[in-house]
């Protein structure tokens, strides 16, 4: 589902995007977990160890906002990575093999409904940038 969807789950809100990609899991995993891969599409750098329970620092590359702290909830190589920040907001990225490529699912969970439209538009743009980077191109 390229445009994503908003769900209410257990009293919280969840933005969910699913993208079918024509790249192997290993390539997509590198793009969603390594500093160089994230630099092509993610809104800030993720500084810290890639392991469950690790403390993380989210750093804005151009200083457009203050850095903030979080943690790695899950890190299962070539399967799932889940990050937590700003209280109890989480971002989960899952990747699974599918028909000569893979499926990437981005799930952003939060409490405040008012941020859904802004964050949804932002994740949509980020995923477009990720797809372009994987293809060796860029988004205008």
GROMACS .gro file of C-alpha atoms in nm:
model
  140
    1UNK     CA    1   0.000   0.000   0.000
    2UNK     CA    2   0.207   0.287  -0.132
    3UNK     CA    3  -0.002   0.566   0.024
    4UNK     CA    4  -0.018   0.410   0.369
    5UNK     CA    5  -0.302   0.379   0.613
    6UNK     CA    6  -0.392   0.510   0.957
    7UNK     CA    7  -0.527   0.263   1.213
    8UNK     CA    8  -0.634   0.289   1.575
    9UNK     CA    9  -0.484  -0.001   1.767
   10UNK     CA   10  -0.526  -0.044   2.141
   11UNK     CA   11  -0.598   0.325   2.203
   12UNK     CA   12  -0.295   0.438   2.002
   13UNK     CA   13  -0.253   0.537   1.640
   14UNK     CA   14  -0.050   0.354   1.379
   15UNK     CA   15   0.065   0.473   1.040
   16UNK     CA   16   0.147   0.176   0.820
   17UNK     CA   17   0.318   0.181   0.481
   18UNK     CA   18   0.395  -0.128   0.276
   19UNK     CA   19   0.622  -0.109  -0.027
   20UNK     CA   20   0.704  -0.394  -0.263
   21UNK     CA   21   1.066  -0.347  -0.375
   22UNK     CA   22   1.254  -0.518  -0.657
   23UNK     CA   23   1.569  -0.551  -0.449
   24UNK     CA   24   1.697  -0.834  -0.228
   25UNK     CA   25   1.638  -0.821   0.146
   26UNK     CA   26   2.012  -0.777   0.210
   27UNK     CA   27   2.029  -0.457   0.001
   28UNK     CA   28   1.718  -0.308   0.159
   29UNK     CA   29   1.838  -0.404   0.508
   30UNK     CA   30   2.161  -0.212   0.452
   31UNK     CA   31   1.963   0.089   0.330
   32UNK     CA   32   1.738   0.095   0.637
   33UNK     CA   33   1.993   0.021   0.909
   34UNK     CA   34   2.339   0.154   0.821
   35UNK     CA   35   2.444   0.518   0.860
   36UNK     CA   36   2.522   0.553   0.487
   37UNK     CA   37   2.194   0.388   0.388
   38UNK     CA   38   1.985   0.599   0.625
   39UNK     CA   39   2.153   0.919   0.503
   40UNK     CA   40   1.981   0.877   0.165
   41UNK     CA   41   1.625   0.880   0.299
   42UNK     CA   42   1.584   0.903   0.679
   43UNK     CA   43   1.524   1.250   0.831
   44UNK     CA   44   1.813   1.229   1.081
   45UNK     CA   45   2.116   1.020   1.172
   46UNK     CA   46   2.070   0.735   1.417
   47UNK     CA   47   2.375   0.717   1.642
   48UNK     CA   48   2.423   0.412   1.860
   49UNK     CA   49   2.474   0.040   1.863
   50UNK     CA   50   2.248  -0.172   1.645
   51UNK     CA   51   2.122  -0.409   1.915
   52UNK     CA   52   1.805  -0.445   2.121
   53UNK     CA   53   1.808  -0.222   2.430
   54UNK     CA   54   2.085   0.008   2.304
   55UNK     CA   55   2.062   0.379   2.376
   56UNK     CA   56   2.031   0.590   2.061
   57UNK     CA   57   2.078   0.954   1.969
   58UNK     CA   58   1.880   1.103   1.679
   59UNK     CA   59   2.083   1.381   1.520
   60UNK     CA   60   1.951   1.634   1.269
   61UNK     CA   61   2.211   1.663   0.992
   62UNK     CA   62   2.161   2.034   0.926
   63UNK     CA   63   2.089   2.143   1.283
   64UNK     CA   64   1.725   2.222   1.201
   65UNK     CA   65   1.612   2.098   1.543
   66UNK     CA   66   1.762   1.976   1.868
   67UNK     CA   67   1.894   1.622   1.877
   68UNK     CA   68   1.696   1.381   2.093
   69UNK     CA   69   1.737   1.045   2.264
   70UNK     CA   70   1.573   0.710   2.222
   71UNK     CA   71   1.644   0.340   2.219
   72UNK     CA   72   1.656   0.033   2.000
   73UNK     CA   73   1.356  -0.182   2.087
   74UNK     CA   74   1.437  -0.465   1.845
   75UNK     CA   75   1.714  -0.543   1.602
   76UNK     CA   76   1.669  -0.874   1.421
   77UNK     CA   77   1.912  -0.879   1.125
   78UNK     CA   78   1.751  -0.879   0.781
   79UNK     CA   79   1.407  -0.893   0.942
   80UNK     CA   80   1.305  -0.608   1.177
   81UNK     CA   81   1.434  -0.295   1.345
   82UNK     CA   82   1.224  -0.096   1.591
   83UNK     CA   83   1.323   0.241   1.737
   84UNK     CA   84   1.164   0.437   2.024
   85UNK     CA   85   1.183   0.812   2.084
   86UNK     CA   86   0.996   1.102   2.245
   87UNK     CA   87   0.819   0.911   2.516
   88UNK     CA   88   0.654   0.608   2.367
   89UNK     CA   89   0.657   0.680   1.993
   90UNK     CA   90   0.799   0.392   1.792
   91UNK     CA   91   0.909   0.333   1.437
   92UNK     CA   92   0.929  -0.026   1.315
   93UNK     CA   93   1.079  -0.134   0.984
   94UNK     CA   94   1.020  -0.490   0.868
   95UNK     CA   95   1.160  -0.652   0.555
   96UNK     CA   96   1.064  -0.990   0.410
   97UNK     CA   97   1.145  -1.177   0.089
   98UNK     CA   98   0.873  -1.171  -0.177
   99UNK     CA   99   0.862  -1.272  -0.545
  100UNK     CA  100   1.217  -1.189  -0.655
  101UNK     CA  101   1.247  -0.889  -0.427
  102UNK     CA  102   1.109  -0.797  -0.090
  103UNK     CA  103   0.834  -0.618   0.098
  104UNK     CA  104   0.922  -0.333   0.332
  105UNK     CA  105   0.672  -0.235   0.600
  106UNK     CA  106   0.710   0.088   0.799
  107UNK     CA  107   0.494   0.117   1.112
  108UNK     CA  108   0.492   0.441   1.315
  109UNK     CA  109   0.299   0.420   1.646
  110UNK     CA  110   0.206   0.726   1.851
  111UNK     CA  111  -0.059   0.868   2.086
  112UNK     CA  112  -0.155   1.205   1.930
  113UNK     CA  113  -0.393   1.183   1.633
  114UNK     CA  114  -0.309   1.541   1.530
  115UNK     CA  115   0.036   1.440   1.404
  116UNK     CA  116  -0.090   1.168   1.169
  117UNK     CA  117  -0.129   1.378   0.853
  118UNK     CA  118   0.208   1.552   0.888
  119UNK     CA  119   0.396   1.236   0.978
  120UNK     CA  120   0.217   1.033   0.713
  121UNK     CA  121   0.317   1.279   0.443
  122UNK     CA  122   0.673   1.280   0.576
  123UNK     CA  123   0.709   0.900   0.578
  124UNK     CA  124   0.559   0.881   0.230
  125UNK     CA  125   0.826   1.124   0.103
  126UNK     CA  126   1.100   0.938   0.293
  127UNK     CA  127   0.998   0.605   0.141
  128UNK     CA  128   0.993   0.761  -0.207
  129UNK     CA  129   1.351   0.879  -0.142
  130UNK     CA  130   1.448   0.530  -0.022
  131UNK     CA  131   1.308   0.371  -0.338
  132UNK     CA  132   1.497   0.621  -0.551
  133UNK     CA  133   1.822   0.561  -0.363
  134UNK     CA  134   1.785   0.184  -0.403
  135UNK     CA  135   1.736   0.238  -0.777
  136UNK     CA  136   2.042   0.467  -0.797
  137UNK     CA  137   1.838   0.778  -0.873
  138UNK     CA  138   1.701   1.067  -0.667
  139UNK     CA  139   1.361   1.223  -0.596
  140UNK     CA  140   1.299   1.575  -0.730
   0.00000   0.00000   0.00000
